[in-house]
Short mmCIF file of C-alpha atoms and ligand atoms in Angstrom, two decimals:
data_model
loop_
_atom_site.label_atom_id
_atom_site.label_comp_id
_atom_site.label_asym_id
_atom_site.label_seq_id
_atom_site.Cartn_x
_atom_site.Cartn_y
_atom_site.Cartn_z
CA UNK A 1 1.93 -185.62 -230.21
CA UNK A 2 3.84 -182.99 -232.17
CA UNK A 3 6.65 -181.13 -230.44
CA UNK A 4 6.91 -177.37 -230.36
CA UNK A 5 10.13 -175.86 -229.04
CA UNK A 6 10.16 -172.09 -228.40
CA UNK A 7 12.88 -169.97 -226.80
CA UNK A 8 13.39 -166.49 -225.38
CA UNK A 9 16.78 -164.81 -225.44
CA UNK A 10 18.63 -165.45 -222.21
CA UNK A 11 18.87 -162.23 -220.24
CA UNK A 12 21.96 -160.47 -219.00
CA UNK A 13 21.97 -160.50 -215.24
CA UNK A 14 23.74 -157.18 -214.79
CA UNK A 15 20.54 -155.47 -213.72
CA UNK A 16 16.91 -155.90 -212.65
CA UNK A 17 14.41 -157.07 -215.25
CA UNK A 18 12.50 -154.33 -217.09
CA UNK A 19 9.59 -154.14 -219.48
CA UNK A 20 11.68 -155.27 -222.46
CA UNK A 21 12.56 -158.54 -220.75
CA UNK A 22 8.99 -159.10 -219.65
CA UNK A 23 7.77 -158.39 -223.17
CA UNK A 24 9.92 -160.93 -225.02
CA UNK A 25 9.12 -163.69 -222.55
CA UNK A 26 5.43 -162.81 -222.45
CA UNK A 27 5.13 -163.16 -226.23
CA UNK A 28 6.69 -166.62 -225.97
CA UNK A 29 4.45 -167.51 -223.05
CA UNK A 30 1.31 -166.63 -225.01
CA UNK A 31 2.47 -168.72 -227.96
CA UNK A 32 3.54 -171.61 -225.71
CA UNK A 33 0.19 -171.65 -223.88
CA UNK A 34 -1.62 -171.44 -227.20
CA UNK A 35 0.29 -174.41 -228.60
CA UNK A 36 -0.32 -176.53 -225.48
CA UNK A 37 -4.07 -175.89 -225.67
CA UNK A 38 -3.84 -176.70 -229.36
CA UNK A 39 -2.48 -180.17 -228.59
CA UNK A 40 1.29 -179.75 -228.93
CA UNK A 41 3.96 -181.09 -226.62
CA UNK A 42 5.62 -177.76 -225.85
CA UNK A 43 9.11 -177.02 -224.64
CA UNK A 44 9.32 -173.35 -223.63
CA UNK A 45 12.78 -172.23 -222.60
CA UNK A 46 14.03 -169.07 -220.96
CA UNK A 47 17.02 -168.27 -218.76
CA UNK A 48 19.91 -166.01 -217.96
CA UNK A 49 23.14 -165.06 -219.74
CA UNK A 50 25.66 -164.90 -216.94
CA UNK A 51 29.17 -164.71 -218.39
CA UNK A 52 31.26 -162.01 -220.06
CA UNK A 53 32.90 -158.72 -219.36
CA UNK A 54 29.70 -156.80 -218.73
CA UNK A 55 28.63 -159.11 -215.91
CA UNK A 56 32.18 -159.31 -214.52
CA UNK A 57 32.28 -155.51 -214.34
CA UNK A 58 28.88 -155.23 -212.68
CA UNK A 59 29.93 -157.80 -210.08
CA UNK A 60 33.13 -155.88 -209.51
CA UNK A 61 31.25 -152.63 -209.04
CA UNK A 62 29.20 -154.32 -206.32
CA UNK A 63 32.34 -155.76 -204.75
CA UNK A 64 31.04 -159.29 -205.24
CA UNK A 65 32.52 -162.33 -206.87
CA UNK A 66 30.79 -162.98 -210.22
CA UNK A 67 29.18 -166.27 -209.22
CA UNK A 68 27.62 -164.77 -206.08
CA UNK A 69 26.50 -161.79 -208.09
CA UNK A 70 24.83 -163.81 -210.85
CA UNK A 71 23.19 -166.09 -208.29
CA UNK A 72 21.59 -163.03 -206.77
CA UNK A 73 20.48 -161.25 -209.94
CA UNK A 74 19.31 -164.42 -211.71
CA UNK A 75 16.87 -164.80 -208.83
CA UNK A 76 15.16 -161.55 -209.85
CA UNK A 77 14.49 -163.00 -213.29
CA UNK A 78 13.00 -166.11 -211.72
CA UNK A 79 10.82 -163.88 -209.58
CA UNK A 80 9.59 -162.10 -212.72
CA UNK A 81 8.66 -165.51 -214.15
CA UNK A 82 6.47 -166.16 -211.10
CA UNK A 83 4.82 -162.76 -211.05
CA UNK A 84 4.05 -162.79 -214.79
CA UNK A 85 2.91 -166.46 -214.58
CA UNK A 86 5.27 -167.48 -217.37
CA UNK A 87 4.82 -171.15 -218.13
CA UNK A 88 8.39 -171.96 -219.16
CA UNK A 89 9.34 -175.62 -218.90
CA UNK A 90 12.98 -174.93 -218.08
CA UNK A 91 15.16 -172.04 -216.96
CA UNK A 92 18.74 -172.29 -218.13
CA UNK A 93 21.68 -170.42 -216.61
CA UNK A 94 24.92 -170.29 -218.58
CA UNK A 95 26.94 -170.76 -215.38
CA UNK A 96 25.46 -174.25 -214.96
CA UNK A 97 27.68 -177.28 -215.68
CA UNK A 98 25.09 -178.80 -218.07
CA UNK A 99 25.52 -175.73 -220.27
CA UNK A 100 29.27 -175.24 -220.03
CA UNK A 101 29.83 -178.85 -221.05
CA UNK A 102 27.97 -178.38 -224.35
CA UNK A 103 29.70 -175.05 -225.08
CA UNK A 104 33.04 -176.83 -224.87
CA UNK A 105 31.76 -179.70 -227.02
CA UNK A 106 30.67 -177.26 -229.71
CA UNK A 107 34.03 -175.54 -229.54
CA UNK A 108 35.80 -178.85 -230.08
CA UNK A 109 33.53 -179.74 -232.95
CA UNK A 110 34.24 -176.39 -234.64
CA UNK A 111 37.94 -176.94 -234.04
CA UNK A 112 37.80 -180.48 -235.51
CA UNK A 113 35.95 -179.11 -238.52
CA UNK A 114 38.77 -176.61 -239.17
CA UNK A 115 36.54 -173.63 -238.39
CA UNK A 116 38.71 -172.01 -235.70
CA UNK A 117 42.20 -170.52 -235.89
CA UNK A 118 44.41 -168.54 -233.50
CA UNK A 119 45.39 -164.97 -234.38
CA UNK A 120 45.27 -161.50 -232.88
CA UNK A 121 42.29 -159.15 -232.56
CA UNK A 122 42.85 -155.44 -232.89
CA UNK A 123 39.65 -153.43 -233.05
CA UNK A 124 36.71 -151.93 -231.19
CA UNK A 125 34.60 -153.64 -228.56
CA UNK A 126 31.44 -152.45 -226.83
CA UNK A 127 31.05 -154.06 -223.44
CA UNK A 128 27.39 -153.03 -223.17
CA UNK A 129 26.53 -154.91 -226.38
CA UNK A 130 29.26 -157.53 -225.89
CA UNK A 131 30.00 -156.95 -229.57
CA UNK A 132 32.94 -156.20 -231.85
CA UNK A 133 32.63 -153.28 -234.24
CA UNK A 134 34.68 -152.29 -237.24
CA UNK A 135 35.97 -148.72 -237.65
CA UNK A 136 33.43 -148.06 -240.45
CA UNK A 137 30.51 -149.02 -238.22
CA UNK A 138 31.25 -146.40 -235.55
CA UNK A 139 29.13 -143.27 -235.40
CA UNK A 140 30.71 -140.28 -233.63
CA UNK A 141 33.15 -142.61 -231.91
CA UNK A 142 30.39 -144.85 -230.53
CA UNK A 143 28.80 -148.15 -231.54
CA UNK A 144 25.78 -147.79 -233.84
CA UNK A 145 23.69 -148.75 -230.78
CA UNK A 146 25.08 -145.76 -228.89
CA UNK A 147 27.23 -147.95 -226.63
CA UNK A 148 30.71 -146.81 -225.61
CA UNK A 149 33.50 -148.67 -227.37
CA UNK A 150 37.02 -149.45 -226.29
CA UNK A 151 40.08 -150.39 -228.34
CA UNK A 152 41.07 -154.02 -227.81
CA UNK A 153 44.27 -155.74 -228.87
CA UNK A 154 44.72 -159.28 -227.74
CA UNK A 155 45.44 -162.80 -228.86
CA UNK A 156 42.17 -164.35 -229.95
CA UNK A 157 40.68 -167.39 -231.59
CA UNK A 158 38.69 -166.65 -234.72
CA UNK A 159 35.73 -168.36 -236.33
CA UNK A 160 35.82 -168.54 -240.14
CA UNK A 161 32.59 -166.62 -240.56
CA UNK A 162 33.64 -165.25 -243.95
CA UNK A 163 33.44 -168.77 -245.40
CA UNK A 164 29.71 -168.93 -244.64
CA UNK A 165 28.51 -165.86 -246.47
CA UNK A 166 27.25 -167.63 -249.61
CA UNK A 167 25.81 -170.57 -247.72
CA UNK A 168 23.89 -168.24 -245.43
CA UNK A 169 22.52 -166.29 -248.38
CA UNK A 170 21.35 -169.39 -250.16
CA UNK A 171 19.81 -170.67 -246.93
CA UNK A 172 17.81 -167.43 -246.49
CA UNK A 173 16.81 -167.65 -250.13
CA UNK A 174 15.48 -171.19 -249.92
CA UNK A 175 13.88 -170.64 -246.49
CA UNK A 176 11.92 -167.41 -246.87
CA UNK A 177 10.20 -167.86 -243.48
CA UNK A 178 13.43 -168.29 -241.54
CA UNK A 179 13.68 -164.62 -240.53
CA UNK A 180 10.62 -162.50 -239.75
CA UNK A 181 9.25 -159.88 -240.13
CA UNK A 182 10.18 -159.44 -243.76
CA UNK A 183 11.71 -155.99 -243.32
CA UNK A 184 14.15 -157.45 -240.80
CA UNK A 185 14.91 -160.33 -243.12
CA UNK A 186 15.90 -157.82 -245.80
CA UNK A 187 18.19 -156.03 -243.34
CA UNK A 188 19.94 -159.27 -242.46
CA UNK A 189 20.36 -160.22 -246.11
CA UNK A 190 21.91 -156.87 -247.01
CA UNK A 191 24.21 -157.08 -243.99
CA UNK A 192 25.46 -160.50 -245.10
CA UNK A 193 25.76 -159.36 -248.72
CA UNK A 194 27.93 -156.47 -247.61
CA UNK A 195 30.57 -159.04 -246.62
CA UNK A 196 31.32 -161.08 -243.52
CA UNK A 197 34.61 -160.93 -241.64
CA UNK A 198 35.95 -163.73 -239.50
CA UNK A 199 34.70 -163.36 -235.95
CA UNK A 200 36.78 -163.14 -232.80
CA UNK A 201 35.42 -165.83 -230.46
CA UNK A 202 37.68 -165.73 -227.42
CA UNK A 203 38.97 -163.15 -224.94
CA UNK A 204 42.02 -163.14 -222.69
CA UNK A 205 41.72 -159.95 -220.63
CA UNK A 206 39.23 -161.35 -218.12
CA UNK A 207 38.34 -164.83 -216.97
CA UNK A 208 34.58 -164.87 -216.25
CA UNK A 209 33.42 -167.31 -218.89
CA UNK A 210 33.78 -170.83 -220.24
CA UNK A 211 37.48 -171.71 -220.72
CA UNK A 212 38.63 -172.61 -224.23
CA UNK A 213 39.31 -176.37 -224.17
CA UNK A 214 43.07 -176.92 -224.10
CA UNK A 215 43.95 -173.21 -223.76
CA UNK A 216 42.45 -171.86 -220.61
CA UNK A 217 44.00 -168.44 -220.69
CA UNK A 218 41.16 -167.78 -223.15
CA UNK A 219 37.47 -167.67 -222.31
CA UNK A 220 34.91 -168.32 -225.03
CA UNK A 221 33.21 -165.19 -226.44
CA UNK A 222 30.03 -164.62 -224.49
CA UNK A 223 27.74 -164.65 -227.55
CA UNK A 224 28.99 -168.04 -228.72
CA UNK A 225 28.56 -169.26 -225.14
CA UNK A 226 25.07 -167.75 -224.83
CA UNK A 227 23.65 -168.93 -228.16
CA UNK A 228 24.54 -172.50 -227.30
CA UNK A 229 21.92 -172.41 -224.50
CA UNK A 230 19.29 -173.28 -227.08
CA UNK A 231 20.88 -176.66 -227.64
CA UNK A 232 22.46 -177.30 -224.23
CA UNK A 233 19.02 -177.06 -222.60
CA UNK A 234 17.76 -179.93 -224.75
CA UNK A 235 20.90 -181.94 -224.07
CA UNK A 236 22.55 -181.75 -227.44
CA UNK A 237 23.96 -184.00 -228.94
CA UNK A 238 21.69 -186.62 -227.34
CA UNK A 239 18.58 -184.52 -228.08
CA UNK A 240 16.70 -187.52 -226.78
CA UNK A 241 13.35 -185.72 -226.62
CA UNK A 242 13.82 -184.82 -230.25
CA UNK A 243 13.25 -181.13 -229.53
CA UNK A 244 16.02 -179.71 -231.67
CA UNK A 245 15.76 -177.98 -234.13
CA UNK A 246 13.74 -175.33 -232.33
CA UNK A 247 10.55 -174.13 -233.94
CA UNK A 248 10.98 -170.51 -232.93
CA UNK A 249 13.67 -168.27 -231.46
CA UNK A 250 11.97 -165.08 -230.31
CA UNK A 251 14.36 -162.12 -230.03
CA UNK A 252 14.33 -158.34 -229.94
CA UNK A 253 15.40 -156.50 -233.09
CA UNK A 254 18.67 -155.42 -231.44
CA UNK A 255 19.97 -158.97 -231.23
CA UNK A 256 18.77 -160.30 -234.56
CA UNK A 257 22.21 -160.29 -236.17
CA UNK A 258 23.58 -162.67 -233.55
CA UNK A 259 20.69 -165.04 -234.07
CA UNK A 260 20.20 -164.84 -237.82
CA UNK A 261 23.83 -164.64 -238.94
CA UNK A 262 26.30 -165.88 -236.31
CA UNK A 263 24.15 -168.63 -234.82
CA UNK A 264 23.22 -170.34 -238.12
CA UNK A 265 26.85 -170.06 -239.25
CA UNK A 266 28.08 -171.70 -236.02
CA UNK A 267 25.49 -174.44 -236.40
CA UNK A 268 26.25 -175.16 -240.05
CA UNK A 269 29.95 -175.20 -239.25
CA UNK A 270 29.31 -177.73 -236.47
CA UNK A 271 27.02 -179.91 -238.65
CA UNK A 272 23.95 -179.18 -236.54
CA UNK A 273 20.52 -178.49 -238.08
CA UNK A 274 19.28 -174.89 -238.00
CA UNK A 275 16.27 -173.59 -236.06
CA UNK A 276 13.11 -173.20 -238.12
CA UNK A 277 12.38 -169.54 -237.52
CA UNK A 278 13.67 -166.40 -235.87
CA UNK A 279 11.26 -163.59 -235.15
CA UNK A 280 12.54 -160.14 -234.19
CA UNK A 281 10.08 -157.98 -232.29
CA UNK A 282 10.19 -154.22 -231.85
CA UNK A 283 11.00 -151.97 -228.92
CA UNK A 284 8.90 -150.09 -226.43
CA UNK A 285 9.26 -146.42 -225.68
CA UNK A 286 7.84 -144.82 -222.53
CA UNK A 287 5.45 -141.91 -223.08
CA UNK A 288 7.23 -141.30 -226.39
CA UNK A 289 10.78 -141.47 -225.02
CA UNK A 290 13.46 -144.08 -225.49
CA UNK A 291 13.68 -146.19 -222.33
CA UNK A 292 17.00 -145.89 -220.56
CA UNK A 293 18.43 -145.95 -217.10
CA UNK A 294 20.06 -142.57 -217.55
CA UNK A 295 16.70 -140.99 -218.39
CA UNK A 296 15.26 -142.69 -215.33
CA UNK A 297 12.18 -143.85 -217.25
CA UNK A 298 12.65 -147.60 -217.06
CA UNK A 299 9.29 -149.36 -216.70
CA UNK A 300 9.30 -151.95 -213.95
CA UNK A 301 6.95 -154.80 -214.90
CA UNK A 302 6.44 -155.66 -211.22
CA UNK A 303 5.02 -152.25 -210.42
CA UNK A 304 2.77 -152.32 -213.49
CA UNK A 305 1.37 -155.63 -212.28
CA UNK A 306 0.84 -154.37 -208.77
CA UNK A 307 -0.96 -151.30 -210.03
CA UNK A 308 -3.13 -152.80 -212.79
CA UNK A 309 -3.15 -156.55 -212.15
CA UNK A 310 -1.47 -159.21 -214.24
CA UNK A 311 -4.26 -159.89 -216.74
CA UNK A 312 -4.46 -156.28 -217.89
CA UNK A 313 -0.68 -155.95 -218.20
CA UNK A 314 -0.43 -159.11 -220.27
CA UNK A 315 -3.31 -158.00 -222.48
CA UNK A 316 -2.06 -154.48 -223.07
CA UNK A 317 1.51 -155.49 -223.88
CA UNK A 318 0.38 -158.02 -226.46
CA UNK A 319 -2.40 -155.96 -227.97
CA UNK A 320 -1.15 -152.39 -228.10
CA UNK A 321 1.52 -152.63 -230.74
CA UNK A 322 1.43 -154.77 -233.85
CA UNK A 323 3.83 -157.54 -232.96
CA UNK A 324 7.07 -156.88 -234.81
CA UNK A 325 6.70 -153.07 -234.79
CA UNK A 326 7.96 -150.57 -232.24
CA UNK A 327 5.38 -149.12 -229.91
CA UNK A 328 4.80 -146.73 -227.09
CA UNK A 329 3.71 -147.32 -223.52
CA UNK A 330 1.51 -144.62 -222.10
CA UNK A 331 -0.63 -144.76 -219.02
CA UNK A 332 -3.44 -143.08 -220.88
CA UNK A 333 -3.54 -145.59 -223.73
CA UNK A 334 -3.20 -148.47 -221.26
CA UNK A 335 -6.34 -147.42 -219.43
CA UNK A 336 -8.18 -146.55 -222.61
CA UNK A 337 -7.53 -149.88 -224.28
CA UNK A 338 -8.33 -151.98 -221.23
CA UNK A 339 -11.59 -150.10 -220.67
CA UNK A 340 -12.66 -150.20 -224.31
CA UNK A 341 -11.83 -153.81 -225.10
CA UNK A 342 -12.01 -155.61 -221.78
CA UNK A 343 -14.21 -153.73 -219.29
CA UNK A 344 -16.75 -152.34 -221.78
CA UNK A 345 -16.63 -155.12 -224.32
CA UNK A 346 -15.79 -158.66 -223.15
CA UNK A 347 -16.45 -157.88 -219.48
CA UNK A 348 -19.73 -156.20 -220.21
CA UNK A 349 -20.85 -159.09 -222.39
CA UNK A 350 -20.13 -161.73 -219.76
CA UNK A 351 -21.48 -159.68 -216.89
CA UNK A 352 -24.75 -158.77 -218.63
CA UNK A 353 -25.51 -162.24 -219.91
CA UNK A 354 -24.55 -164.20 -216.82
CA UNK A 355 -26.39 -161.98 -214.38
CA UNK A 356 -29.47 -161.98 -216.62
CA UNK A 357 -29.40 -165.78 -216.72
CA UNK A 358 -29.14 -166.03 -212.95
CA UNK A 359 -31.91 -163.56 -212.42
CA UNK A 360 -34.36 -164.74 -215.05
CA UNK A 361 -33.60 -168.42 -215.64
CA UNK A 362 -32.39 -169.52 -212.19
CA UNK A 363 -28.95 -169.94 -213.79
CA UNK A 364 -29.99 -172.74 -216.16
CA UNK A 365 -30.24 -172.57 -219.93
CA UNK A 366 -30.73 -175.70 -222.02
CA UNK A 367 -29.51 -176.20 -225.59
CA UNK A 368 -32.33 -175.36 -227.97
CA UNK A 369 -33.45 -177.62 -230.80
CA UNK A 370 -33.32 -174.94 -233.49
CA UNK A 371 -31.39 -171.75 -234.00
CA UNK A 372 -32.36 -168.83 -236.22
CA UNK A 373 -30.10 -167.72 -239.05
CA UNK A 374 -28.74 -164.85 -236.97
CA UNK A 375 -27.95 -167.20 -234.07
CA UNK A 376 -26.17 -169.55 -236.44
CA UNK A 377 -24.15 -166.72 -238.00
CA UNK A 378 -22.82 -165.68 -234.60
CA UNK A 379 -22.07 -169.26 -233.58
CA UNK A 380 -20.26 -169.98 -236.83
CA UNK A 381 -18.15 -166.86 -236.33
CA UNK A 382 -17.23 -168.18 -232.87
CA UNK A 383 -16.34 -171.69 -234.06
CA UNK A 384 -14.36 -170.34 -237.02
CA UNK A 385 -12.32 -167.97 -234.91
CA UNK A 386 -9.91 -170.65 -233.69
CA UNK A 387 -8.83 -171.42 -237.26
CA UNK A 388 -8.21 -167.75 -237.97
CA UNK A 389 -6.34 -167.23 -234.70
CA UNK A 390 -4.18 -170.26 -235.40
CA UNK A 391 -3.02 -168.67 -238.65
CA UNK A 392 -2.17 -165.42 -236.87
CA UNK A 393 -0.21 -167.24 -234.15
CA UNK A 394 1.69 -169.20 -236.80
CA UNK A 395 3.08 -165.88 -238.05
CA UNK A 396 3.40 -164.38 -234.56
CA UNK A 397 0.74 -161.73 -235.24
CA UNK A 398 -0.40 -161.90 -231.62
CA UNK A 399 -2.18 -158.52 -231.75
CA UNK A 400 -4.35 -159.79 -234.63
CA UNK A 401 -5.16 -163.00 -232.79
CA UNK A 402 -6.52 -160.86 -229.95
CA UNK A 403 -8.35 -158.64 -232.42
CA UNK A 404 -10.30 -161.67 -233.65
CA UNK A 405 -11.53 -162.38 -230.11
CA UNK A 406 -12.52 -158.75 -229.57
CA UNK A 407 -14.39 -158.68 -232.88
CA UNK A 408 -16.37 -161.73 -231.83
CA UNK A 409 -17.22 -160.11 -228.52
CA UNK A 410 -18.32 -156.92 -230.29
CA UNK A 411 -20.61 -158.97 -232.52
CA UNK A 412 -22.08 -160.72 -229.49
CA UNK A 413 -22.81 -157.37 -227.83
CA UNK A 414 -24.56 -156.18 -231.00
CA UNK A 415 -26.56 -159.40 -231.04
CA UNK A 416 -27.78 -158.68 -227.49
CA UNK A 417 -29.01 -155.24 -228.51
CA UNK A 418 -30.72 -156.62 -231.62
CA UNK A 419 -32.40 -159.50 -229.84
CA UNK A 420 -33.20 -157.67 -226.59
CA UNK A 421 -33.65 -160.65 -224.24
CA UNK A 422 -35.21 -158.33 -221.62
CA UNK A 423 -38.07 -157.74 -224.08
CA UNK A 424 -38.34 -161.42 -224.93
CA UNK A 425 -38.64 -162.08 -221.22
CA UNK A 426 -42.04 -160.41 -221.40
CA UNK A 427 -43.14 -161.72 -224.80
CA UNK A 428 -41.44 -164.97 -225.86
CA UNK A 429 -39.60 -166.94 -223.21
CA UNK A 430 -38.73 -169.79 -225.54
CA UNK A 431 -36.96 -167.46 -227.95
CA UNK A 432 -35.27 -165.77 -224.99
CA UNK A 433 -33.74 -169.11 -224.02
CA UNK A 434 -32.38 -169.62 -227.55
CA UNK A 435 -30.82 -166.16 -227.50
CA UNK A 436 -29.27 -166.69 -224.08
CA UNK A 437 -27.94 -170.10 -224.99
CA UNK A 438 -26.33 -168.66 -228.13
CA UNK A 439 -24.70 -165.95 -226.05
CA UNK A 440 -23.45 -168.33 -223.37
CA UNK A 441 -21.97 -170.55 -226.04
CA UNK A 442 -20.12 -167.60 -227.57
CA UNK A 443 -18.87 -166.55 -224.11
CA UNK A 444 -17.65 -170.11 -223.58
CA UNK A 445 -15.65 -169.96 -226.82
CA UNK A 446 -14.25 -166.51 -225.99
CA UNK A 447 -13.19 -167.69 -222.54
CA UNK A 448 -11.37 -170.72 -223.94
CA UNK A 449 -9.62 -168.49 -226.48
CA UNK A 450 -8.54 -165.98 -223.84
CA UNK A 451 -6.59 -168.54 -221.80
CA UNK A 452 -3.16 -168.01 -223.39
CA UNK A 453 -3.31 -164.26 -222.94
CA UNK A 454 -5.06 -163.86 -219.59
CA UNK A 455 -4.87 -167.22 -217.85
CA UNK A 456 -6.39 -166.00 -214.58
CA UNK A 457 -9.34 -164.09 -216.01
CA UNK A 458 -10.10 -166.89 -218.48
CA UNK A 459 -10.07 -169.43 -215.69
CA UNK A 460 -12.51 -167.36 -213.62
CA UNK A 461 -14.83 -166.99 -216.61
CA UNK A 462 -14.74 -170.71 -217.36
CA UNK A 463 -15.37 -171.48 -213.69
CA UNK A 464 -18.41 -169.23 -213.70
CA UNK A 465 -19.70 -171.01 -216.78
CA UNK A 466 -19.01 -174.38 -215.14
CA UNK A 467 -17.12 -175.50 -218.20
CA UNK A 468 -14.56 -178.26 -217.65
CA UNK A 469 -13.22 -179.08 -221.11
CA UNK A 470 -10.95 -176.15 -221.87
CA UNK A 471 -8.67 -177.23 -224.72
CA UNK A 472 -9.16 -175.85 -228.21
CA UNK A 473 -10.71 -179.09 -229.40
CA UNK A 474 -13.69 -178.07 -227.24
CA UNK A 475 -14.35 -175.13 -229.57
CA UNK A 476 -16.66 -177.21 -231.64
CA UNK A 477 -20.35 -177.24 -232.28
CA UNK A 478 -20.55 -180.88 -231.25
CA UNK A 479 -19.07 -180.04 -227.84
CA UNK A 480 -21.50 -177.28 -226.91
CA UNK A 481 -22.85 -178.12 -223.43
CA UNK A 482 -26.38 -179.62 -223.35
CA UNK A 483 -27.15 -177.16 -220.56
CA UNK A 484 -25.37 -174.18 -219.03
CA UNK A 485 -25.56 -173.95 -215.26
CA UNK A 486 -24.44 -170.61 -213.89
CA UNK A 487 -24.22 -170.28 -210.16
CA UNK A 488 -22.38 -167.00 -209.54
CA UNK A 489 -21.21 -163.88 -211.35
CA UNK A 490 -18.28 -161.70 -210.38
CA UNK A 491 -16.86 -158.74 -212.20
CA UNK A 492 -13.76 -160.01 -213.96
CA UNK A 493 -12.78 -156.92 -215.94
CA UNK A 494 -13.34 -153.87 -213.72
CA UNK A 495 -13.11 -150.43 -215.30
CA UNK A 496 -9.96 -148.43 -214.66
CA UNK A 497 -10.04 -144.72 -213.81
CA UNK A 498 -7.89 -142.37 -215.92
N1 MSP B 1 22.00 -161.73 -223.31
C1 MSP B 1 21.57 -161.24 -224.58
C2 MSP B 1 20.78 -162.28 -225.32
C3 MSP B 1 21.46 -163.59 -225.53
S1 MSP B 1 20.45 -164.74 -226.33
C4 MSP B 1 21.44 -166.02 -226.70
C5 MSP B 1 20.72 -160.00 -224.36
N2 MSP B 1 20.18 -159.85 -223.16
S2 MSP B 1 19.31 -158.62 -222.64
O1 MSP B 1 19.15 -158.78 -221.23
O2 MSP B 1 19.87 -157.40 -223.09
O3 MSP B 1 17.86 -158.85 -223.17
C6 MSP B 1 17.47 -158.41 -224.23
C7 MSP B 1 16.02 -158.70 -224.62
O4 MSP B 1 15.15 -157.70 -224.09
C8 MSP B 1 16.07 -158.55 -226.10
O5 MSP B 1 15.19 -159.40 -226.79
C9 MSP B 1 15.69 -157.09 -226.26
O6 MSP B 1 15.21 -156.79 -227.53
C10 MSP B 1 14.65 -156.93 -225.17
N3 MSP B 1 14.49 -155.53 -224.84
C11 MSP B 1 15.32 -154.71 -224.11
N4 MSP B 1 14.78 -153.45 -224.08
C12 MSP B 1 13.62 -153.43 -224.77
C13 MSP B 1 12.59 -152.48 -224.99
N5 MSP B 1 12.67 -151.23 -224.58
N6 MSP B 1 11.47 -152.91 -225.64
C14 MSP B 1 11.31 -154.22 -226.03
N7 MSP B 1 12.25 -155.13 -225.84
C15 MSP B 1 13.50 -154.72 -225.42
O7 MSP B 1 20.57 -159.23 -225.29
#
């Protein structure tokens, strides 16, 4: 079986999870579930980023020691995993020994390869971003991200990043799919072309981090520490499950530079193969406004789920904005989209057909011997949809993958109107059975396809259809059931009120 290794960023545990965290992990969850149903051996990794000055300060502000603090906050991220039904195979915490060990190994390897030297850092640092900024990058005395900066002067180890500029550029050139979307790839390339400076990779003014081997007044820079999670979780250098290199690092656009520039440079410098692809998604705004704690408009994924239910939240987040673009959350568009595409479209289709079959066929519809051309056209569209969706998932166009399912459901609803089974019930029962079978078969395919996005709703639909084989290989003409036996119908996609 082929492996597929997908990662989320690991989240800072200075605060409770918000919609942005839920979004990145959800996208990975949908892809991971898709790949499993498509026959891959999936490793889906998420976790928490627990070291550094930002966390140390937050712990301090709460009067707690950092380890106690991270133990507490990390728990909230695990809770989010449960509520959102994320199917991650592992949850890594950077304060775990299995991780710290590999961070130190990588440090030693970089040292042995002549990639690290001791000097002094004098420059700006933004604790919120855990990032160094040059004078030219500042805008009105702040980081380009808007974060406060402070002047730092301290002894520091440096990584010879400047030596990797040309090698990075030729790597991007010969691997055009390494960074996506393309607009982001261009941004990274122009950043690297503008010149890379050596990177400070240790700090001495606080101690909450992984000690530098052989010089423990330094702790390793939190980004070097954090990035290593992607290989420590798969037990590099043993890598005995052969999971590294990862197939996909999913990140938000704000942290692309760390993943597409620093991380590949660290890996090349340590003679480790590079991940296959890095995808940077966009950001959510709330009712048109930037989301921030100071504006008090942070969206809590837990309250969204308790208000609307998990399936609708998962669907909306993945469908509303083209994956890779920025987008806006609004209550109005949430309700509108769910009603239009789920309640009135897929839900209506399933509800109408299943209840009709129970009422008029005692729940049983056998496979017909012949289909008309119109029946065949709809069935072919259903069977072909998996191939099209696969292509969209390969390029992380999750919104399009969902669009293909909705299109199929729309076609099936049109087919009902055109074929009017309620009329056939009076005039041509044999033809009515063919029409109903065609519809049930399309609903079966739709339900199988919906599993990665709405695992609960899809399961209920498949249970109602009494379908047991639920992997994508079952989306095949040859595997259409000889007879559908429907015993009960429940509303799976209720309408929401504005
Ligand atoms: N700890 C680093 C990542 C280290 S990975 C080796 C970090 N953590 S974070 O807690 O700030 O999480 C950031 C993730 O949440 C990013 O992918 C970021 O883009 C995402 N989001 C934060 N706010 C967001 C929105 N408003 N909208 C969408 N995603 C956003 O960075």
